[in-house]
Short mmCIF file of C-alpha atoms in Angstrom, two decimals:
data_model
loop_
_atom_site.label_atom_id
_atom_site.label_comp_id
_atom_site.label_asym_id
_atom_site.label_seq_id
_atom_site.Cartn_x
_atom_site.Cartn_y
_atom_site.Cartn_z
CA MET A 1 0.00 0.00 0.00
CA THR A 2 1.12 3.53 -0.79
CA GLU A 3 0.76 5.91 2.13
CA ILE A 4 -0.53 9.41 1.35
CA GLU A 5 -1.69 12.27 3.54
CA ALA A 6 -5.08 13.33 2.16
CA LEU A 7 -7.19 11.60 -0.47
CA VAL A 8 -10.21 13.08 -2.22
CA ILE A 9 -12.22 10.65 -4.36
CA GLY A 10 -14.23 12.44 -7.03
CA ALA A 11 -13.25 15.56 -8.97
CA GLY A 12 -16.59 17.33 -9.21
CA PRO A 13 -17.34 20.66 -7.49
CA ALA A 14 -17.64 19.12 -4.00
CA GLY A 15 -14.41 17.16 -4.30
CA LEU A 16 -12.40 20.01 -5.78
CA MET A 17 -13.63 22.38 -3.07
CA ALA A 18 -12.61 19.87 -0.38
CA ALA A 19 -9.20 19.54 -2.03
CA GLU A 20 -8.80 23.33 -2.08
CA VAL A 21 -9.60 23.60 1.63
CA LEU A 22 -7.23 20.76 2.55
CA ALA A 23 -4.37 22.14 0.44
CA GLY A 24 -4.98 25.58 1.91
CA GLN A 25 -4.34 24.05 5.34
CA GLY A 26 -1.02 22.64 4.18
CA ALA A 27 -2.10 19.09 3.36
CA ARG A 28 -0.58 17.11 0.51
CA VAL A 29 -3.69 16.18 -1.46
CA VAL A 30 -4.32 13.52 -4.11
CA VAL A 31 -7.61 13.71 -6.03
CA ALA A 32 -8.66 10.43 -7.66
CA GLU A 33 -11.17 10.69 -10.52
CA ALA A 34 -12.64 7.70 -12.35
CA MET A 35 -13.34 9.54 -15.59
CA PRO A 36 -10.70 10.64 -18.13
CA THR A 37 -11.30 14.31 -17.25
CA PRO A 38 -12.61 16.03 -14.10
CA ALA A 39 -15.99 17.62 -13.42
CA ARG A 40 -17.85 16.21 -16.42
CA LYS A 41 -21.31 16.78 -14.97
CA PHE A 42 -20.31 20.32 -13.98
CA LEU A 43 -19.23 21.02 -17.56
CA MET A 44 -22.46 19.57 -18.96
CA ALA A 45 -24.51 21.76 -16.63
CA GLY A 46 -22.64 24.79 -17.90
CA LYS A 47 -23.29 24.18 -21.58
CA SER A 48 -26.46 26.25 -21.54
CA GLY A 49 -25.07 28.79 -19.07
CA LEU A 50 -23.40 28.05 -15.76
CA ASN A 51 -25.78 29.13 -12.99
CA LEU A 52 -23.39 29.41 -10.05
CA THR A 53 -25.70 30.54 -7.27
CA ARG A 54 -28.74 32.67 -6.46
CA ASP A 55 -28.23 36.20 -5.16
CA GLU A 56 -30.76 36.34 -2.36
CA ALA A 57 -30.83 36.57 1.42
CA TRP A 58 -29.44 33.57 3.27
CA GLU A 59 -32.67 33.13 5.25
CA LEU A 60 -34.63 32.70 2.01
CA PHE A 61 -31.87 30.80 0.23
CA VAL A 62 -31.74 27.90 2.68
CA THR A 63 -35.50 27.27 2.50
CA ARG A 64 -34.91 25.69 -0.91
CA TYR A 65 -33.01 22.73 0.53
CA GLY A 66 -34.62 19.41 1.43
CA GLY A 67 -33.27 16.17 2.85
CA ALA A 68 -31.63 15.56 6.18
CA ALA A 69 -27.87 15.98 5.78
CA PRO A 70 -25.95 18.46 7.91
CA GLY A 71 -24.01 21.20 6.14
CA LEU A 72 -26.97 23.22 4.90
CA ARG A 73 -28.68 24.14 8.14
CA PRO A 74 -30.92 27.21 8.12
CA PRO A 75 -29.53 29.49 10.88
CA PRO A 76 -27.09 32.05 9.43
CA GLU A 77 -24.67 31.55 12.33
CA TYR A 78 -23.74 28.15 10.88
CA LEU A 79 -21.92 29.94 8.07
CA GLU A 80 -18.83 30.04 10.26
CA ASN A 81 -18.91 26.22 10.43
CA GLY A 82 -18.27 25.86 6.72
CA GLU A 83 -21.41 26.52 4.72
CA ILE A 84 -21.16 28.72 1.68
CA GLY A 85 -23.93 31.16 0.89
CA PRO A 86 -24.49 33.12 -2.31
CA GLN A 87 -22.09 35.92 -1.39
CA GLU A 88 -19.29 33.49 -0.57
CA VAL A 89 -19.71 31.65 -3.87
CA MET A 90 -19.58 34.91 -5.82
CA ALA A 91 -16.45 36.04 -3.97
CA TRP A 92 -14.81 32.65 -4.57
CA ALA A 93 -15.52 32.78 -8.33
CA ARG A 94 -14.24 36.33 -8.63
CA GLY A 95 -11.12 35.19 -6.82
CA LEU A 96 -10.54 32.84 -9.75
CA GLY A 97 -10.69 35.82 -12.12
CA VAL A 98 -14.22 35.04 -13.32
CA GLU A 99 -16.47 38.05 -13.94
CA LEU A 100 -20.10 37.57 -12.92
CA PHE A 101 -23.49 39.11 -13.57
CA THR A 102 -26.84 38.70 -11.86
CA GLY A 103 -29.97 38.20 -13.95
CA SER A 104 -33.40 39.63 -13.24
CA THR A 105 -34.42 36.55 -11.23
CA GLY A 106 -31.32 36.65 -9.04
CA ARG A 107 -29.50 33.88 -10.87
CA VAL A 108 -25.74 34.46 -10.99
CA PHE A 109 -23.73 33.56 -14.10
CA PRO A 110 -20.19 34.06 -15.39
CA VAL A 111 -20.13 36.84 -17.98
CA GLY A 112 -18.94 34.29 -20.52
CA MET A 113 -21.76 31.92 -19.39
CA LYS A 114 -19.59 28.79 -19.74
CA ALA A 115 -18.24 26.45 -17.08
CA SER A 116 -14.96 25.57 -18.79
CA PRO A 117 -13.06 28.85 -18.12
CA LEU A 118 -13.91 28.68 -14.43
CA LEU A 119 -12.87 25.04 -14.24
CA ARG A 120 -9.56 25.72 -15.99
CA ALA A 121 -8.77 28.55 -13.58
CA TRP A 122 -9.76 26.39 -10.61
CA LEU A 123 -7.61 23.43 -11.69
CA ALA A 124 -4.67 25.76 -12.32
CA ARG A 125 -4.97 27.20 -8.81
CA LEU A 126 -5.19 23.72 -7.29
CA ALA A 127 -2.07 22.69 -9.19
CA THR A 128 -0.13 25.66 -7.79
CA MET A 129 -1.29 24.57 -4.32
CA GLY A 130 0.28 21.16 -4.89
CA VAL A 131 -2.93 19.19 -5.45
CA GLU A 132 -2.26 16.11 -7.59
CA LEU A 133 -5.10 15.06 -9.91
CA ARG A 134 -5.10 11.42 -11.02
CA THR A 135 -7.67 10.62 -13.71
CA ARG A 136 -8.86 7.14 -14.72
CA TRP A 137 -8.47 6.12 -11.09
CA ARG A 138 -11.66 4.24 -10.22
CA TRP A 139 -12.27 3.38 -6.60
CA THR A 140 -13.40 -0.27 -6.35
CA GLY A 141 -13.82 -0.66 -2.60
CA PHE A 142 -11.62 -1.64 0.30
CA LEU A 143 -8.74 -4.09 0.50
CA GLY A 144 -8.30 -4.66 4.19
CA GLU A 145 -7.64 -1.18 5.54
CA GLY A 146 -6.51 0.10 2.14
CA TRP A 147 -8.44 1.87 -0.60
CA ARG A 148 -8.35 -0.13 -3.83
CA PHE A 149 -8.30 1.55 -7.25
CA GLU A 150 -8.39 0.31 -10.82
CA VAL A 151 -5.86 2.45 -12.70
CA PRO A 152 -4.63 2.43 -16.31
CA ASP A 153 -1.68 0.18 -15.40
CA GLY A 154 -3.55 -2.25 -13.13
CA ILE A 155 -4.38 -1.99 -9.43
CA GLU A 156 -3.24 0.54 -6.81
CA VAL A 157 -3.96 0.41 -3.08
CA LEU A 158 -3.66 3.62 -1.06
CA ALA A 159 -3.37 4.12 2.68
CA PRO A 160 -4.48 7.74 3.28
CA ARG A 161 -4.50 9.42 6.67
CA THR A 162 -7.79 11.15 5.83
CA VAL A 163 -10.30 10.80 2.99
CA VAL A 164 -13.05 12.95 1.51
CA LEU A 165 -15.59 11.07 -0.58
CA ALA A 166 -17.27 13.14 -3.29
CA LEU A 167 -18.48 10.47 -5.69
CA GLY A 168 -21.82 11.99 -6.60
CA GLY A 169 -25.29 10.51 -6.42
CA ALA A 170 -27.03 8.30 -8.95
CA SER A 171 -28.07 10.62 -11.79
CA TRP A 172 -26.40 10.71 -15.21
CA PRO A 173 -24.29 7.58 -14.51
CA ARG A 174 -22.53 7.87 -17.86
CA LEU A 175 -20.85 11.01 -16.51
CA GLY A 176 -19.49 9.15 -13.50
CA SER A 177 -22.17 9.28 -10.78
CA ASP A 178 -23.18 5.62 -10.77
CA ALA A 179 -23.61 5.05 -6.98
CA ALA A 180 -21.33 1.99 -7.19
CA TRP A 181 -19.99 3.02 -3.78
CA VAL A 182 -23.20 2.23 -1.90
CA PRO A 183 -22.55 -1.46 -1.02
CA TRP A 184 -18.96 -0.74 0.08
CA LEU A 185 -20.06 1.89 2.58
CA VAL A 186 -23.13 -0.04 3.70
CA GLY A 187 -20.82 -2.98 4.34
CA ARG A 188 -18.84 -0.78 6.72
CA GLY A 189 -21.92 0.26 8.69
CA VAL A 190 -22.94 3.47 6.87
CA ALA A 191 -26.70 4.03 6.45
CA VAL A 192 -27.68 5.07 2.91
CA ALA A 193 -31.18 6.29 1.99
CA PRO A 194 -32.40 4.93 -1.39
CA PHE A 195 -31.74 7.20 -4.33
CA ARG A 196 -34.60 8.86 -6.18
CA PRO A 197 -34.63 11.24 -9.15
CA ALA A 198 -34.54 14.98 -8.41
CA ASN A 199 -34.77 17.94 -10.77
CA MET A 200 -36.36 15.67 -13.32
CA GLY A 201 -39.11 15.87 -15.90
CA PHE A 202 -42.42 14.02 -15.81
CA ARG A 203 -43.83 11.55 -18.29
CA VAL A 204 -47.05 12.57 -20.06
CA THR A 205 -49.12 10.51 -22.49
CA TRP A 206 -50.19 13.21 -24.93
CA SER A 207 -53.03 13.13 -27.40
CA ALA A 208 -52.09 13.29 -31.08
CA GLN A 209 -53.05 16.98 -31.20
CA MET A 210 -50.14 17.92 -28.93
CA ALA A 211 -47.47 16.66 -31.34
CA ARG A 212 -47.31 20.03 -33.13
CA HIS A 213 -46.19 21.65 -29.87
CA PHE A 214 -43.31 19.28 -29.04
CA GLY A 215 -40.15 21.23 -28.36
CA GLN A 216 -42.00 24.47 -27.58
CA ALA A 217 -41.50 26.40 -24.35
CA VAL A 218 -44.31 27.09 -21.91
CA LYS A 219 -43.84 30.69 -20.77
CA GLY A 220 -45.77 33.10 -18.60
CA VAL A 221 -47.52 30.51 -16.44
CA ALA A 222 -47.32 29.70 -12.73
CA LEU A 223 -47.07 26.22 -11.22
CA HIS A 224 -48.71 25.73 -7.82
CA VAL A 225 -47.52 22.68 -5.88
CA ALA A 226 -47.82 22.09 -2.13
CA GLY A 227 -47.86 25.78 -1.30
CA ARG A 228 -44.91 26.64 -3.55
CA VAL A 229 -45.26 28.72 -6.70
CA GLY A 230 -42.87 28.42 -9.65
CA ARG A 231 -42.81 30.90 -12.52
CA GLY A 232 -39.97 29.43 -14.58
CA GLU A 233 -40.24 28.22 -18.17
CA TRP A 234 -40.61 24.56 -19.11
CA VAL A 235 -40.85 22.59 -22.33
CA VAL A 236 -43.38 20.23 -23.89
CA THR A 237 -41.59 17.18 -25.31
CA ALA A 238 -42.66 13.93 -26.91
CA ARG A 239 -41.91 12.19 -23.61
CA GLY A 240 -43.57 14.70 -21.31
CA ILE A 241 -42.60 17.95 -19.61
CA GLU A 242 -39.11 19.13 -18.64
CA GLY A 243 -37.21 22.29 -17.78
CA GLY A 244 -36.37 24.66 -14.97
CA GLY A 245 -39.95 25.58 -14.15
CA ILE A 246 -40.79 21.91 -13.60
CA TYR A 247 -37.58 21.17 -11.69
CA GLU A 248 -38.39 23.98 -9.26
CA VAL A 249 -41.39 22.04 -7.92
CA SER A 250 -40.44 18.52 -8.98
CA ALA A 251 -39.60 17.21 -5.49
CA ALA A 252 -43.13 17.77 -4.20
CA MET A 253 -44.64 16.39 -7.41
CA ARG A 254 -42.45 13.28 -7.18
CA ASP A 255 -43.62 12.77 -3.61
CA GLY A 256 -47.28 12.82 -4.63
CA ALA A 257 -48.40 16.43 -4.38
CA GLU A 258 -50.84 17.58 -7.04
CA ALA A 259 -49.71 20.32 -9.40
CA PHE A 260 -51.92 23.02 -10.86
CA VAL A 261 -51.08 25.40 -13.70
CA ASP A 262 -52.25 29.00 -13.72
CA LEU A 263 -52.24 29.83 -17.42
CA ALA A 264 -52.80 33.54 -16.81
CA PRO A 265 -51.08 34.39 -13.50
CA ASP A 266 -51.05 38.12 -14.21
CA LEU A 267 -54.84 38.30 -14.56
CA ASP A 268 -57.43 37.61 -11.89
CA ALA A 269 -60.26 35.20 -12.68
CA GLY A 270 -62.78 38.01 -13.19
CA GLU A 271 -60.70 39.84 -15.79
CA LEU A 272 -59.90 36.61 -17.62
CA ALA A 273 -63.62 35.73 -17.72
CA ARG A 274 -64.45 39.16 -19.16
CA ARG A 275 -61.86 38.72 -21.90
CA LEU A 276 -63.17 35.26 -22.73
CA ALA A 277 -66.72 36.66 -22.91
CA ARG A 278 -65.61 39.40 -25.31
CA ALA A 279 -63.96 36.96 -27.73
CA PRO A 280 -66.01 36.60 -30.98
CA SER A 281 -68.45 33.73 -30.64
CA LYS A 282 -67.85 32.70 -34.26
CA LEU A 283 -64.34 31.56 -33.34
CA SER A 284 -63.72 27.96 -32.41
CA VAL A 285 -62.95 27.21 -28.76
CA GLY A 286 -59.29 26.70 -29.59
CA ASN A 287 -58.99 30.00 -31.44
CA ARG A 288 -60.82 31.86 -28.66
CA LEU A 289 -58.40 30.47 -26.10
CA ARG A 290 -55.38 31.28 -28.24
CA ARG A 291 -56.59 34.85 -28.71
CA VAL A 292 -57.27 35.43 -25.02
CA LEU A 293 -54.29 33.56 -23.59
CA GLY A 294 -51.99 34.94 -26.26
CA ASP A 295 -50.06 31.69 -26.68
CA PRO A 296 -50.92 28.56 -28.70
CA VAL A 297 -49.07 26.29 -26.25
CA ARG A 298 -51.03 27.54 -23.25
CA ALA A 299 -54.27 27.15 -25.15
CA ALA A 300 -53.26 23.62 -26.16
CA LEU A 301 -52.54 22.67 -22.56
CA LEU A 302 -55.97 23.88 -21.49
CA MET A 303 -57.61 21.83 -24.22
CA GLU A 304 -55.43 18.82 -23.34
CA TRP A 305 -55.83 18.78 -19.57
CA GLY A 306 -59.04 20.78 -19.08
CA GLN A 307 -61.61 18.59 -20.83
CA PRO A 308 -64.51 18.71 -20.74
CA LEU A 309 -64.17 22.46 -21.08
CA PRO A 310 -67.00 24.45 -19.48
CA ALA A 311 -68.89 26.79 -21.81
CA GLU A 312 -69.45 29.62 -19.33
CA PRO A 313 -66.63 32.24 -19.37
CA GLU A 314 -66.51 32.35 -15.57
CA ARG A 315 -66.03 28.61 -15.17
CA LEU A 316 -63.63 28.44 -18.11
CA ALA A 317 -61.54 31.20 -16.51
CA MET A 318 -61.43 29.27 -13.24
CA ARG A 319 -60.32 26.15 -15.13
CA ALA A 320 -57.51 28.13 -16.80
CA LYS A 321 -56.44 29.58 -13.46
CA ALA A 322 -56.21 26.17 -11.75
CA LEU A 323 -55.57 23.60 -14.47
CA ARG A 324 -54.67 20.22 -13.02
CA LEU A 325 -51.33 19.05 -14.43
CA ARG A 326 -51.84 15.44 -15.48
CA HIS A 327 -48.71 13.28 -15.65
CA ASP A 328 -47.66 9.64 -15.49
CA GLY A 329 -44.92 9.97 -12.91
CA PRO A 330 -41.31 11.18 -12.86
CA MET A 331 -38.81 10.35 -15.55
CA GLY A 332 -36.00 7.97 -14.65
CA ILE A 333 -33.02 8.81 -12.49
CA GLU A 334 -30.62 8.15 -15.36
CA ARG A 335 -31.70 11.44 -16.98
CA ALA A 336 -32.44 13.43 -13.83
CA ILE A 337 -30.32 16.51 -13.21
CA SER A 338 -29.61 15.30 -9.68
CA SER A 339 -30.73 12.73 -7.14
CA ALA A 340 -32.29 12.66 -3.70
CA GLY A 341 -31.20 10.13 -1.10
CA GLY A 342 -27.68 9.11 -0.14
CA ILE A 343 -25.70 8.89 3.09
CA ALA A 344 -28.17 9.36 5.92
CA ALA A 345 -27.77 12.13 8.49
CA GLU A 346 -27.53 9.68 11.38
CA SER A 347 -24.33 8.27 9.87
CA LEU A 348 -22.63 11.70 9.83
CA THR A 349 -21.17 14.11 12.35
CA ASP A 350 -21.75 17.84 11.97
CA ALA A 351 -18.35 17.97 10.21
CA LEU A 352 -19.63 15.41 7.65
CA GLU A 353 -17.37 12.68 9.05
CA LEU A 354 -18.69 9.12 8.72
CA LYS A 355 -19.27 7.84 12.24
CA ALA A 356 -18.48 4.29 11.15
CA LEU A 357 -15.21 5.31 9.45
CA PRO A 358 -13.23 7.85 11.51
CA GLY A 359 -11.18 10.17 9.34
CA VAL A 360 -13.45 9.65 6.33
CA PHE A 361 -15.70 12.53 5.28
CA ALA A 362 -18.37 12.83 2.57
CA ALA A 363 -19.72 15.71 0.50
CA GLY A 364 -21.91 16.68 -2.42
CA GLU A 365 -24.68 14.52 -3.85
CA MET A 366 -23.50 11.47 -1.88
CA LEU A 367 -25.37 12.99 1.06
CA ASP A 368 -29.11 12.77 1.64
CA TRP A 369 -30.18 16.26 0.57
CA GLU A 370 -31.66 17.85 -2.52
CA ALA A 371 -32.21 21.30 -3.97
CA PRO A 372 -33.66 22.71 -7.19
CA THR A 373 -31.53 23.96 -10.02
CA GLY A 374 -31.12 27.71 -10.36
CA GLY A 375 -27.90 27.98 -8.35
CA TYR A 376 -29.06 26.11 -5.27
CA LEU A 377 -27.77 22.68 -6.25
CA LEU A 378 -24.26 23.82 -7.16
CA THR A 379 -23.97 26.03 -4.08
CA GLY A 380 -24.96 23.05 -1.92
CA CYS A 381 -22.21 20.91 -3.45
CA LEU A 382 -19.62 23.64 -2.85
CA ALA A 383 -20.88 24.17 0.71
CA THR A 384 -20.69 20.52 1.71
CA GLY A 385 -17.31 20.20 -0.03
CA ARG A 386 -15.93 23.04 2.02
CA LEU A 387 -17.37 21.65 5.26
CA ALA A 388 -15.97 18.15 4.59
CA GLY A 389 -12.60 19.64 3.64
CA GLN A 390 -12.49 21.62 6.87
CA GLY A 391 -13.37 18.52 8.86
CA ALA A 392 -10.66 16.47 7.13
CA ALA A 393 -8.09 19.23 7.70
CA ALA A 394 -8.94 19.36 11.39
CA TYR A 395 -8.70 15.57 11.67
CA LEU A 396 -5.34 15.64 9.93
CA ALA A 397 -4.04 18.36 12.24
CA VAL A 398 -4.82 16.17 15.27
CA ALA A 399 -3.29 13.09 13.60
CA ARG A 400 -0.02 14.96 12.98
CA ARG A 401 0.53 15.70 16.65
#
């Protein structure tokens, strides 16, 4: 076995942040990544614009997190224990030389929108700190007290003094998050909650009339689910419905809450009824709805999910303001943006150390928590990575004495 000081397994945002914290405390860090290149899921997320965080008050920000893992606790005073809030993420990115801007909804993006420049700057800084990145190093479990890896030249077994696990959850397995680690940790006494899809679309069996709208965005509506209101856009596809507006409320929908669509959220029911009443009676129902709602896709959804449509303008307006979203369940975890479930809170200390494996810490989507896209998910990964890195650094400092 090869002895090393600090080992981080997984080179996504959580793992790289843990490595940065450890190296900043003087540790000699090795990062082992199974894929040929680091942070593949991070790069994929940034293809359409890297949403780093959400610029809003911490008290509001933390209400978007579900699950039971430590590291994202609501009280602001916990910030000093390692959590990163929106302001800390923005300062960290600017420290890498990345210029940022904040959109009208509070979403924060790099000026260049892409993830790759930020990642290159981050990896360069880690290299100057002495962090060693080893790609195509796939962890395959334990060998006695050692950590066994399949590497390009065969098998390597490492004996680290401290370890941070940042192997991801179970979504998009082709990018490296395949949850292969679950039986190895369970075998060592770590409790793991079953994985479920998060930030996913929902399957819908459409009528033939909806085919003309596949690929079109649904804009200007509000989704009401379990007391939460989402105003983001989403897309009608051949398989169902997907997109940020759906992901925002997908956790409650997945868990059985009914969803209702307000097709005219900027009009009250009375005004919408008056506009429907004024529409020329010679028009077909579909054309009347398109004229009043101002969008063929919204009109199509009302005709798809609202049948039988009431004739009276008042009742039709009420139907449009509270249209039941009919779906056939969530899409599979293999295409979900992220996953819920993972290492259970009772198996972790507040420093994200595994109680069953002293000196071993965990971060990112391995933990049992979830958050919507829109900056919350990535900030959560960075926050838990920092907290686990701080815990590992403190453990190492004691071990050196």
